[in-house]
Amino acid sequence: MKTLLLALVAATALSGAAQAEGQLNIYNWVEYTSPEMLAKFEKETGIKVTVDTYDTNETLLAKLKAGGTGYDVVVPSQHFVEILIKEGLLQETGAGGMSTYANVDQRWQKPVWDPEAKYCAPWQWGTASIAYRKDLYGKEMTSLKEFFEPEEALKGKVQVFKSPDEVYNLANIYLNKPFCSENAEDAKAVQGLFEAQKPAVVTYNSENQNDNLANGTSIVANNWNGFTMRARMDSKTDIAYAFPKEGVVGWFDSACVPAGAQNADNAKKFLEFIMKPENIALQSNYARYSNAIVGADKFLDKDLASAPEMNVPEGVPVKFGQACSPEAQKLIDKVWTKLLQ
Amino acid sequence: MQRTQISAWLGVAPAWFVIGIFGVLPMLIMLGISFMVADPYGGVEPAYSHEAYIQFLFERDLDDSLIFNPIYLNIVLRSVGLAAITTALCLIVGLPVAYFIARQPESRRDVLILLITIPFWTNLLIRTYAWILILTRNGVVDARLQSVGFEAGTFDLLYTNTAVLIGLVYSYLPFMVLPLYASLEKMDFRLAEAASDLYANRWRVAWEVILPLAKPGIVAGCLLVFVPSIGAFIAPDLLGGGKRMMLGSLIYFQFATARNWPFGAAVSILLMAFVMLALLVYARVNKGQGLPAGGH
């Protein structure tokens, strides 16, 4: 027993020592880091990678604020990149000056949330819109009106996201209101839309949309493009992803380096690494989301490259969520709490 | 003399330490946070404010005057109501079960009690997900019905109030059965026999002999079910569809999405105060009656 304990203590001490050199600690969303890509990175650089996971941007923010995390790379969404920069929780990496930055698609270079590309490298991006059972719905969904003001046949068959973030912005797009409005009249309009939609809603839920679509509990459901593709391929039923003419909500995750990261140099190597087409393609093939690197297409799985969910049709705007001011956020929370009171 | 005092104090020190670190300290932190100012990006700023407690009942108009706002009160009342119904159902189901187990021969009792505790071996979240599979359209039950000729969706309870109650009763039933069993097991069943010998009918025996003797278990069981049910949010969210907020989901929303920690903390503190008040009232009411059983 004693020897076992000693061995344990020794092992812990050793692993502690190993962390100081040749180590990279990634903190990323659940099931969102390609093991194949990591293996390639480890082989090319000799750096040992560990991955921890979180499930919301808020968790990431709370962890970084608490400090002492030991993480070297984190993957926040676009509006949280803004927040993390403002809070001084990220360090400059000079991503825009890296040798591989030229691979980044022109439209994603120097995005509004990191306007000089001083901090982050693009990871994956996608859209949030509506998935629906084409066979049961009987037609193509072309407008957000069909989701927010559903016809009688959809009564009790509409599934809406559990938290307001994306669906509130979809409502803004439909009503042609600005994101993060601090105007109470705008919030009232959105609230009216949600209240009128509620009788048709079967559940506010961001987890079971694929199962619910497959078994007919819902016919239309808020969903993300990558998640919908999985549903379409797994299910025997006819599930489609809508690109309404008014537009869809976009999300864009980036790889960034927290302030005070112990292995910042290794983290920069990693950022450089993921902007190579053949590397980020491994990630896309694993998580099944789009990336922002030109030339990655030819390394993608065939079904992924041609997936209708991945290719936003010409003329459909993609609008990215922003970090709202406290006043605007308060209005959103009020609308949502009133809706579910 | 003094030495024994010191060693006695040292003897209970670990208990105080554990209670302090794991019980009191987190509550004090929550209390502190509830009186701070929300940081817009989550967390708190170290400044005093009791705004969170005002927000619970009032909303500020444009000119800063306070208007009564029943939203949060509605959520509290719904949660309390649901917890009360859950407790009642657990008692109705749990009492016969505990009685049945207590009347079994000793060797069989242990096996039955083990069976009651088996659900605890798995995480509650997973067990609740299992209920989704049972209650949903084309689920375990619905599919069986379809195979004998019923239409799809004949059995579709998911996202209904019934589903929430099934989930809650299922989750908390063991907390009712175990204390009930503990007090029924100690009971002297000869008393019931004596009552029968004295021409009391079955209902009278149950009502006037067994129930009073089981009272400590009933009280303990009801508290153990009622208190966690008020804050429950897994079953209401997963099985109820999240169309109506419960206290638990309201608190979660404040911390995770609304990033208003002080308000979330204030709601938790109010919830705790409410439960404590209920316990105090209960203790008061019971004081005059003495301990019903096992007190001799």
XYZ file of C-alpha atoms in Angstrom:
637
model
C 0.000 0.000 0.000
C 2.779 2.350 0.998
C 4.745 1.733 -2.174
C 1.632 2.344 -4.213
C 1.161 5.703 -2.522
C 4.789 6.602 -3.085
C 4.489 5.702 -6.729
C 1.412 7.878 -7.024
C 3.153 10.835 -5.401
C 6.159 10.378 -7.652
C 3.966 10.166 -10.738
C 2.138 13.363 -9.851
C 5.406 15.156 -9.221
C 6.788 13.939 -12.548
C 3.757 15.018 -14.538
C 4.038 18.392 -12.849
C 7.619 18.690 -14.044
C 6.689 17.706 -17.577
C 4.294 20.625 -17.760
C 7.062 23.193 -17.709
C 8.513 22.169 -21.064
C 7.096 21.016 -24.386
C 3.529 21.222 -23.181
C 0.378 22.838 -24.541
C -2.870 22.945 -22.581
C -5.930 23.572 -24.707
C -9.277 24.563 -23.232
C -11.973 24.037 -25.833
C -15.643 23.241 -26.307
C -16.795 19.661 -25.771
C -16.040 17.295 -28.700
C -14.512 20.166 -30.616
C -10.829 19.252 -30.932
C -9.717 16.785 -33.599
C -7.509 14.090 -32.016
C -5.995 13.430 -35.449
C -4.990 17.046 -35.840
C -3.492 17.076 -32.342
C -1.516 13.920 -33.088
C -0.128 15.601 -36.196
C 0.803 18.690 -34.191
C 2.515 16.584 -31.519
C 4.446 14.661 -34.149
C 5.602 17.775 -35.989
C 6.595 19.779 -32.936
C 7.271 17.278 -30.149
C 4.965 19.310 -27.943
C 2.610 17.320 -25.732
C -1.006 18.493 -25.853
C -3.747 18.175 -23.240
C -7.371 19.148 -23.778
C -9.942 20.269 -21.203
C -13.484 21.171 -22.195
C -16.206 23.670 -21.384
C -19.794 23.997 -22.540
C -20.499 27.728 -22.632
C -18.576 30.925 -23.329
C -19.655 32.095 -19.898
C -17.870 29.164 -18.250
C -14.716 30.044 -20.154
C -14.988 33.679 -19.110
C -15.533 32.761 -15.463
C -12.536 30.399 -15.481
C -10.213 32.944 -17.076
C -11.384 35.649 -14.701
C -10.707 33.430 -11.712
C -7.149 33.074 -13.051
C -4.461 30.443 -12.638
C -6.044 28.085 -15.139
C -2.846 26.828 -16.751
C -4.484 26.980 -20.186
C -2.471 28.118 -23.197
C -5.112 28.102 -25.929
C -8.821 28.883 -25.568
C -11.508 28.974 -28.260
C -14.094 31.705 -27.569
C -16.898 32.753 -29.935
C -16.658 36.102 -31.709
C -18.562 38.210 -29.178
C -16.565 36.728 -26.332
C -13.307 37.481 -28.096
C -14.356 41.115 -27.811
C -15.188 40.717 -24.124
C -12.001 38.820 -23.297
C -9.877 41.472 -25.041
C -11.697 44.257 -23.212
C -11.207 42.499 -19.884
C -7.493 42.066 -20.580
C -7.748 38.279 -20.434
C -6.022 37.588 -23.773
C -2.463 38.277 -24.815
C -1.306 39.583 -28.162
C 0.079 36.879 -30.402
C 0.612 38.803 -33.597
C -1.563 36.225 -35.398
C -1.977 38.566 -38.364
C 1.779 38.605 -38.891
C 2.238 34.836 -38.850
C 3.498 33.098 -41.971
C 0.250 31.189 -42.424
C -2.165 34.112 -41.928
C -2.243 34.715 -45.681
C -4.218 31.449 -45.945
C -7.166 32.992 -44.144
C -10.081 33.720 -46.457
C -10.157 37.401 -47.346
C -13.614 37.962 -45.816
C -12.492 36.544 -42.462
C -9.206 38.449 -42.264
C -9.104 41.106 -39.534
C -12.720 40.594 -38.408
C -14.540 43.232 -36.369
C -13.968 41.367 -33.111
C -10.185 41.373 -33.608
C -9.763 44.206 -36.131
C -6.000 44.063 -36.413
C -5.696 40.306 -35.996
C -3.438 40.914 -33.031
C -4.855 38.128 -30.906
C -6.530 35.144 -32.507
C -6.459 32.657 -35.353
C -9.730 31.456 -36.928
C -10.925 28.057 -35.742
C -14.384 27.168 -37.090
C -17.529 29.009 -37.967
C -21.104 28.201 -38.696
C -24.642 29.440 -38.663
C -27.729 29.132 -36.499
C -31.098 28.947 -38.211
C -33.896 26.413 -38.445
C -33.923 22.726 -39.274
C -37.159 21.167 -40.419
C -38.746 17.925 -41.506
C -39.211 18.488 -45.215
C -41.503 15.477 -45.580
C -43.872 16.621 -42.833
C -43.661 20.331 -43.610
C -44.308 19.661 -47.266
C -42.451 22.605 -48.733
C -39.227 24.569 -48.703
C -38.755 27.007 -45.825
C -37.718 30.342 -47.260
C -38.637 32.958 -44.664
C -38.212 33.480 -40.924
C -41.908 34.318 -40.933
C -42.653 30.598 -41.229
C -40.769 30.014 -37.963
C -41.881 33.011 -35.906
C -45.472 33.119 -37.148
C -46.054 29.430 -37.799
C -49.073 28.190 -39.675
C -51.816 26.277 -37.832
C -50.417 22.873 -38.831
C -47.230 23.555 -36.857
C -49.040 24.136 -33.587
C -47.169 22.289 -30.829
C -44.457 21.292 -33.286
C -42.010 24.182 -33.016
C -38.796 23.871 -31.015
C -36.934 27.002 -29.949
C -33.432 27.423 -28.496
C -33.247 27.327 -24.712
C -31.267 30.524 -24.271
C -32.026 33.820 -25.994
C -28.591 34.446 -27.573
C -29.184 33.262 -31.107
C -32.961 33.158 -31.388
C -33.208 36.746 -30.161
C -30.937 37.779 -33.003
C -32.943 35.739 -35.494
C -35.967 37.702 -34.304
C -34.005 40.927 -34.769
C -33.149 39.896 -38.305
C -36.786 39.076 -39.062
C -38.052 42.356 -37.595
C -35.194 44.248 -39.203
C -33.986 45.572 -35.835
C -30.348 46.138 -34.906
C -28.549 43.625 -32.667
C -27.993 44.679 -29.053
C -30.533 47.478 -29.219
C -30.906 49.568 -26.065
C -34.289 50.803 -27.227
C -37.202 49.448 -25.161
C -39.535 49.671 -28.179
C -37.315 47.241 -30.106
C -37.382 44.839 -27.159
C -41.172 45.109 -27.016
C -41.457 44.200 -30.677
C -39.303 41.114 -30.151
C -41.282 40.183 -27.072
C -44.552 40.447 -28.995
C -43.145 38.123 -31.635
C -42.010 35.545 -29.038
C -45.291 35.684 -27.125
C -47.299 35.134 -30.291
C -45.071 32.212 -31.246
C -45.233 30.528 -27.838
C -48.554 28.670 -28.238
C -46.997 26.783 -31.153
C -43.832 25.905 -29.210
C -43.410 22.366 -27.908
C -40.150 23.013 -26.054
C -37.431 25.602 -25.445
C -34.441 23.334 -25.679
C -31.030 23.411 -27.328
C -30.125 19.764 -26.939
C -32.683 17.340 -28.290
C -33.616 18.999 -31.566
C -32.205 16.191 -33.699
C -34.024 13.444 -31.811
C -37.199 15.475 -31.711
C -37.119 16.136 -35.443
C -36.394 12.483 -36.163
C -39.302 11.153 -34.104
C -41.745 13.865 -35.076
C -42.029 15.600 -31.690
C -41.118 18.755 -33.580
C -41.379 19.630 -37.260
C -39.375 22.848 -37.231
C -36.590 23.463 -34.722
C -33.881 25.996 -34.077
C -30.615 24.358 -34.977
C -27.003 24.898 -36.009
C -25.817 23.973 -39.471
C -23.266 21.335 -38.406
C -25.701 19.713 -36.008
C -28.377 19.616 -38.712
C -25.986 17.918 -41.111
C -25.452 15.167 -38.543
C -29.202 14.775 -38.168
C -29.694 14.590 -41.933
C -27.020 11.908 -42.303
C -27.977 9.852 -39.217
C -31.716 9.891 -39.655
C -33.820 8.031 -42.173
C -36.170 10.992 -42.311
C -35.959 14.029 -44.545
C -34.353 16.775 -42.459
C -33.293 20.031 -44.128
C -31.600 23.233 -42.996
C -33.285 26.520 -43.873
C -31.471 29.567 -45.194
C -34.291 32.129 -44.886
C -34.055 35.088 -47.239
C -33.900 37.562 -44.311
C -30.634 36.018 -43.146
C -29.168 33.688 -40.544
C -27.183 34.220 -37.368
C -23.496 33.409 -37.570
C -20.979 32.301 -34.958
C -17.248 32.335 -35.359
C -14.857 30.656 -32.925
C -11.203 31.638 -32.767
C -8.131 30.154 -31.109
C -6.645 32.692 -28.703
C -3.988 32.727 -26.000
C -4.969 33.752 -22.453
C -2.912 36.408 -20.682
C -0.302 34.775 -18.493
C -0.287 31.472 -20.401
C 2.739 29.438 -19.325
C 3.456 27.988 -22.749
C 2.712 31.020 -24.891
C 5.369 30.153 -27.468
C 3.906 26.710 -27.983
C 0.468 28.293 -28.230
C 1.673 30.577 -31.027
C 3.075 27.560 -32.847
C -0.356 26.006 -32.560
C -2.096 29.090 -33.970
C 0.294 29.088 -36.897
C -0.312 25.351 -37.361
C -4.100 25.577 -37.566
C -3.998 28.174 -40.332
C -2.552 25.610 -42.734
C -5.252 24.119 -44.989
C -4.285 20.460 -44.486
C -4.363 20.854 -40.692
C -7.597 22.766 -40.200
C -9.266 20.351 -42.666
C -8.628 17.546 -40.151
C -10.430 19.643 -37.565
C -13.347 20.339 -39.930
C -13.636 16.672 -40.799
C -13.814 15.840 -37.105
C -16.173 18.527 -35.810
C -17.952 18.899 -39.159
C -17.986 22.678 -39.253
C -16.671 25.117 -41.843
C -13.267 26.714 -41.490
C -11.927 30.015 -42.752
C -8.837 28.757 -44.563
C -8.527 28.942 -48.344
C -7.469 25.657 -49.882
C -8.755 23.484 -47.044
C -11.632 22.322 -49.266
C -9.578 19.775 -51.118
C -8.639 18.035 -47.852
C -12.238 17.857 -46.673
C -14.379 14.724 -46.668
C -16.502 14.733 -49.803
C -19.851 14.765 -48.031
C -18.719 17.708 -45.942
C -17.452 19.806 -48.831
C -20.721 19.381 -50.704
C -23.092 19.576 -47.723
C -25.933 22.047 -48.327
C -25.803 23.103 -44.668
C -22.205 24.297 -45.094
C -22.714 26.437 -48.156
C -24.608 29.646 -47.520
C -26.591 30.469 -50.691
C -25.778 33.662 -52.550
C -27.804 36.582 -51.214
C -28.527 35.192 -47.731
C -26.819 37.477 -45.213
C -24.881 35.996 -42.283
C -25.043 38.306 -39.272
C -22.722 37.725 -36.334
C -23.799 38.217 -32.740
C -22.024 40.950 -30.808
C -21.129 41.612 -27.205
C -24.109 43.636 -26.018
C -23.900 46.535 -23.573
C -25.292 45.831 -20.086
C -28.404 47.912 -20.925
C -29.089 45.912 -24.087
C -28.396 42.610 -22.308
C -30.832 43.577 -19.558
C -33.580 44.113 -22.132
C -32.885 40.704 -23.673
C -32.984 38.996 -20.269
C -36.196 40.783 -19.387
C -37.914 39.686 -22.580
C -36.778 36.113 -22.067
C -37.743 35.905 -18.388
C -41.141 37.414 -19.160
C -41.636 34.867 -21.907
C -40.902 31.953 -19.571
C -42.252 33.382 -16.315
C -10.373 19.211 34.387
C -9.280 21.814 31.921
C -7.451 19.243 29.965
C -10.597 17.207 29.408
C -12.340 20.353 28.215
C -9.628 21.055 25.681
C -9.564 17.511 24.424
C -13.346 17.540 24.197
C -13.137 20.692 22.135
C -10.437 19.186 19.956
C -12.621 16.147 19.527
C -15.451 18.087 17.931
C -13.145 20.501 16.077
C -13.120 18.421 12.872
C -16.919 18.510 12.791
C -16.984 22.301 13.156
C -14.278 22.573 10.562
C -16.226 20.515 8.032
C -19.491 22.347 8.725
C -17.706 25.686 8.475
C -15.837 24.977 5.259
C -18.505 23.025 3.391
C -21.669 24.476 4.882
C -21.338 27.960 6.254
C -18.580 29.419 4.118
C -20.249 28.869 0.704
C -23.469 30.342 2.087
C -21.634 33.407 3.365
C -20.040 33.842 -0.060
C -23.492 33.673 -1.681
C -24.836 36.161 0.831
C -21.918 38.492 0.101
C -22.358 38.229 -3.671
C -26.083 38.972 -3.383
C -25.204 42.391 -1.937
C -22.729 43.324 -4.653
C -22.959 44.967 -8.061
C -23.140 42.766 -11.161
C -20.183 42.905 -13.494
C -21.674 43.157 -17.012
C -19.526 40.269 -18.250
C -20.217 37.908 -15.362
C -18.908 37.983 -11.841
C -19.306 40.875 -9.441
C -17.777 44.238 -8.686
C -16.865 44.805 -5.051
C -19.403 47.502 -4.235
C -22.437 47.385 -1.937
C -25.904 47.230 -3.457
C -29.233 45.744 -2.418
C -30.632 46.202 -5.901
C -30.866 42.415 -6.346
C -33.449 42.145 -3.579
C -35.462 45.055 -4.961
C -35.384 43.462 -8.408
C -37.058 40.396 -6.953
C -40.330 42.260 -6.439
C -40.064 45.524 -8.323
C -39.020 46.827 -11.661
C -37.690 50.298 -12.279
C -39.694 52.571 -14.543
C -38.043 55.091 -16.838
C -38.220 57.771 -14.115
C -36.680 55.313 -11.622
C -39.908 54.821 -9.695
C -40.606 51.270 -8.538
C -43.406 49.233 -10.069
C -44.526 45.928 -8.580
C -43.389 43.097 -10.832
C -44.869 39.643 -10.138
C -42.717 37.699 -12.626
C -40.320 36.221 -10.072
C -43.033 35.672 -7.493
C -44.948 33.657 -10.092
C -41.896 31.476 -10.607
C -41.495 30.957 -6.850
C -45.163 30.046 -6.395
C -45.036 27.605 -9.288
C -41.958 25.922 -7.839
C -43.463 25.679 -4.370
C -46.695 24.272 -5.794
C -44.870 21.696 -7.846
C -42.750 20.697 -4.836
C -45.885 20.322 -2.698
C -47.585 18.079 -5.259
C -44.401 16.041 -5.647
C -44.167 15.594 -1.873
C -47.798 14.508 -1.621
C -47.415 11.983 -4.450
C -44.182 10.632 -2.961
C -45.952 10.164 0.377
C -48.935 8.404 -1.204
C -46.685 6.043 -3.133
C -43.925 5.748 -0.541
C -45.949 4.940 2.562
C -47.401 1.617 1.332
C -44.012 0.658 -0.086
C -42.202 1.379 3.191
C -44.919 -0.424 5.162
C -44.688 -3.429 2.892
C -40.916 -3.616 3.262
C -41.082 -3.190 7.038
C -43.455 -6.180 7.317
C -41.150 -8.525 5.399
C -38.858 -11.039 7.113
C -35.562 -9.446 8.014
C -33.410 -11.070 5.327
C -35.760 -9.957 2.551
C -35.982 -6.428 3.959
C -32.293 -5.798 3.349
C -32.589 -6.881 -0.264
C -35.606 -4.646 -0.833
C -33.883 -1.636 0.744
C -30.876 -2.294 -1.451
C -33.198 -2.250 -4.476
C -34.586 1.116 -3.372
C -31.102 2.608 -3.252
C -29.884 1.166 -6.568
C -31.002 4.199 -8.650
C -28.491 6.323 -6.715
C -25.678 4.386 -8.305
C -26.242 6.283 -11.550
C -26.275 10.005 -12.131
C -29.673 11.707 -11.954
C -29.161 13.422 -15.304
C -28.713 10.084 -17.046
C -31.757 8.602 -15.347
C -33.828 11.602 -16.396
C -32.628 11.190 -19.982
C -33.817 7.604 -19.772
C -37.267 8.958 -18.952
C -37.148 11.024 -22.148
C -36.732 7.771 -24.082
C -39.652 6.231 -22.220
C -42.056 9.159 -22.502
C -41.315 10.473 -25.986
C -43.201 9.892 -29.217
C -41.829 6.746 -30.905
C -40.172 6.025 -27.570
C -39.981 2.773 -25.656
C -43.680 2.676 -24.787
C -45.044 4.314 -27.918
C -43.098 1.938 -30.170
C -44.539 -1.098 -28.314
C -48.045 0.304 -28.709
C -47.439 0.852 -32.408
C -46.335 -2.759 -32.823
C -49.751 -3.887 -31.564
C -51.599 -1.591 -33.909
C -51.876 1.792 -32.231
C -51.157 4.988 -34.111
C -47.786 6.734 -33.692
C -47.915 9.313 -30.942
C -50.670 7.547 -28.956
C -48.357 7.639 -25.964
C -46.542 10.967 -26.052
C -46.102 12.489 -22.612
C -42.798 14.281 -23.142
C -42.896 18.047 -22.504
C -46.024 17.919 -20.353
C -46.669 18.655 -16.673
C -47.373 14.960 -16.148
C -43.878 14.174 -17.393
C -42.387 16.673 -14.932
C -44.254 15.097 -12.034
C -43.269 11.588 -13.078
C -39.654 12.709 -13.233
C -39.729 14.465 -9.865
C -41.536 11.682 -8.032
C -39.166 9.161 -9.556
C -36.119 11.227 -8.510
C -37.116 11.827 -4.922
C -39.168 8.757 -3.980
C -36.218 7.003 -2.264
C -35.817 10.035 0.017
C -39.386 9.373 1.180
C -39.233 5.598 1.436
C -36.000 5.361 3.432
C -36.951 7.528 6.450
C -40.465 6.054 6.433
C -38.976 2.598 6.520
C -36.597 3.614 9.303
C -39.472 4.615 11.562
C -41.848 1.806 10.530
C -39.156 -0.796 11.056
C -38.792 0.212 14.707
C -42.538 0.113 15.199
C -44.070 -2.442 17.498
C -46.660 -4.092 15.276
C -48.242 -5.712 18.293
C -49.825 -2.326 18.892
C -51.687 -2.634 15.603
C -52.743 -6.140 16.518
C -53.948 -4.911 19.876
C -56.028 -2.224 18.162
C -57.585 -4.872 15.920
C -58.338 -7.024 18.938
C -60.183 -4.042 20.333
C -62.462 -4.000 17.279
C -60.785 -1.160 15.390
C -61.312 -1.691 11.660
C -58.376 -1.578 9.235
C -58.736 2.115 8.407
C -58.870 3.035 12.031
C -55.760 0.993 12.773
C -53.937 2.706 9.924
C -55.165 6.167 10.821
C -54.941 6.098 14.611
C -52.109 3.664 15.305
C -49.742 3.246 12.392
C -49.753 6.809 11.052
C -48.986 8.467 14.407
C -46.179 5.999 15.001
C -44.779 6.656 11.521
C -44.998 10.415 11.975
C -41.299 11.137 12.483
C -40.541 9.269 9.275
C -43.333 11.066 7.414
C -42.017 14.448 8.516
C -38.418 13.623 7.677
C -39.425 12.153 4.314
C -41.589 15.130 3.394
C -38.783 17.555 4.214
C -36.221 15.514 2.287
C -38.498 15.517 -0.770
C -39.953 19.014 -0.531
C -36.719 20.932 -0.032
C -34.770 19.628 -3.037
C -37.932 19.634 -5.201
C -38.270 23.413 -4.838
C -34.889 23.957 -6.467
C -35.108 21.071 -8.939
C -34.487 21.976 -12.526
C -33.311 18.848 -14.321
C -36.749 17.237 -14.539
C -38.690 20.457 -15.284
C -36.187 21.386 -17.986
C -35.653 18.040 -19.683
C -39.113 16.534 -19.283
C -41.224 19.693 -19.125
C -39.617 21.306 -22.144
C -38.521 24.480 -20.356
C -41.645 26.409 -21.340
C -42.053 27.648 -17.781
C -39.170 28.636 -15.567
C -38.693 27.062 -12.161
C -36.651 28.541 -9.341
C -33.727 26.301 -10.211
C -33.722 27.310 -13.859
C -34.192 30.979 -12.920
C -31.069 30.859 -10.748
C -29.162 29.013 -13.447
C -30.275 31.573 -16.056
C -29.041 34.456 -13.901
C -25.582 32.942 -13.499
C -25.091 31.477 -16.956
C -26.970 33.602 -19.480
C -28.042 36.868 -17.853
C -24.687 37.247 -16.088
C -26.413 38.773 -13.085
C -24.709 36.936 -10.223
C -26.051 39.152 -7.438
C -29.633 38.486 -8.478
C -29.004 34.760 -8.851
C -27.419 34.743 -5.394
C -30.279 36.791 -3.948
C -32.864 34.321 -5.296
C -30.855 31.445 -3.780
C -30.710 33.216 -0.422
C -34.454 33.935 -0.518
C -35.121 30.306 -1.375
C -32.990 29.222 1.564
C -34.670 31.696 3.901
C -38.059 30.395 2.800
C -37.102 26.788 3.511
C -35.668 27.749 6.902
C -38.824 29.629 7.772
C -40.908 26.600 6.873
C -38.739 24.439 9.142
C -39.036 26.896 12.023
C -42.804 27.065 11.685
C -42.902 23.315 11.637
C -40.739 23.082 14.763
C -42.986 25.594 16.555
C -46.168 23.799 15.661
C -44.779 20.478 16.797
C -43.258 21.658 20.024
C -46.323 21.200 22.205
C -46.973 17.653 21.051
C -43.794 16.029 22.267
C -41.996 13.339 20.355
C -44.532 10.894 18.942
C -42.516 7.688 18.835
C -39.163 6.407 19.940
C -39.106 9.092 22.575
C -39.205 6.739 25.519
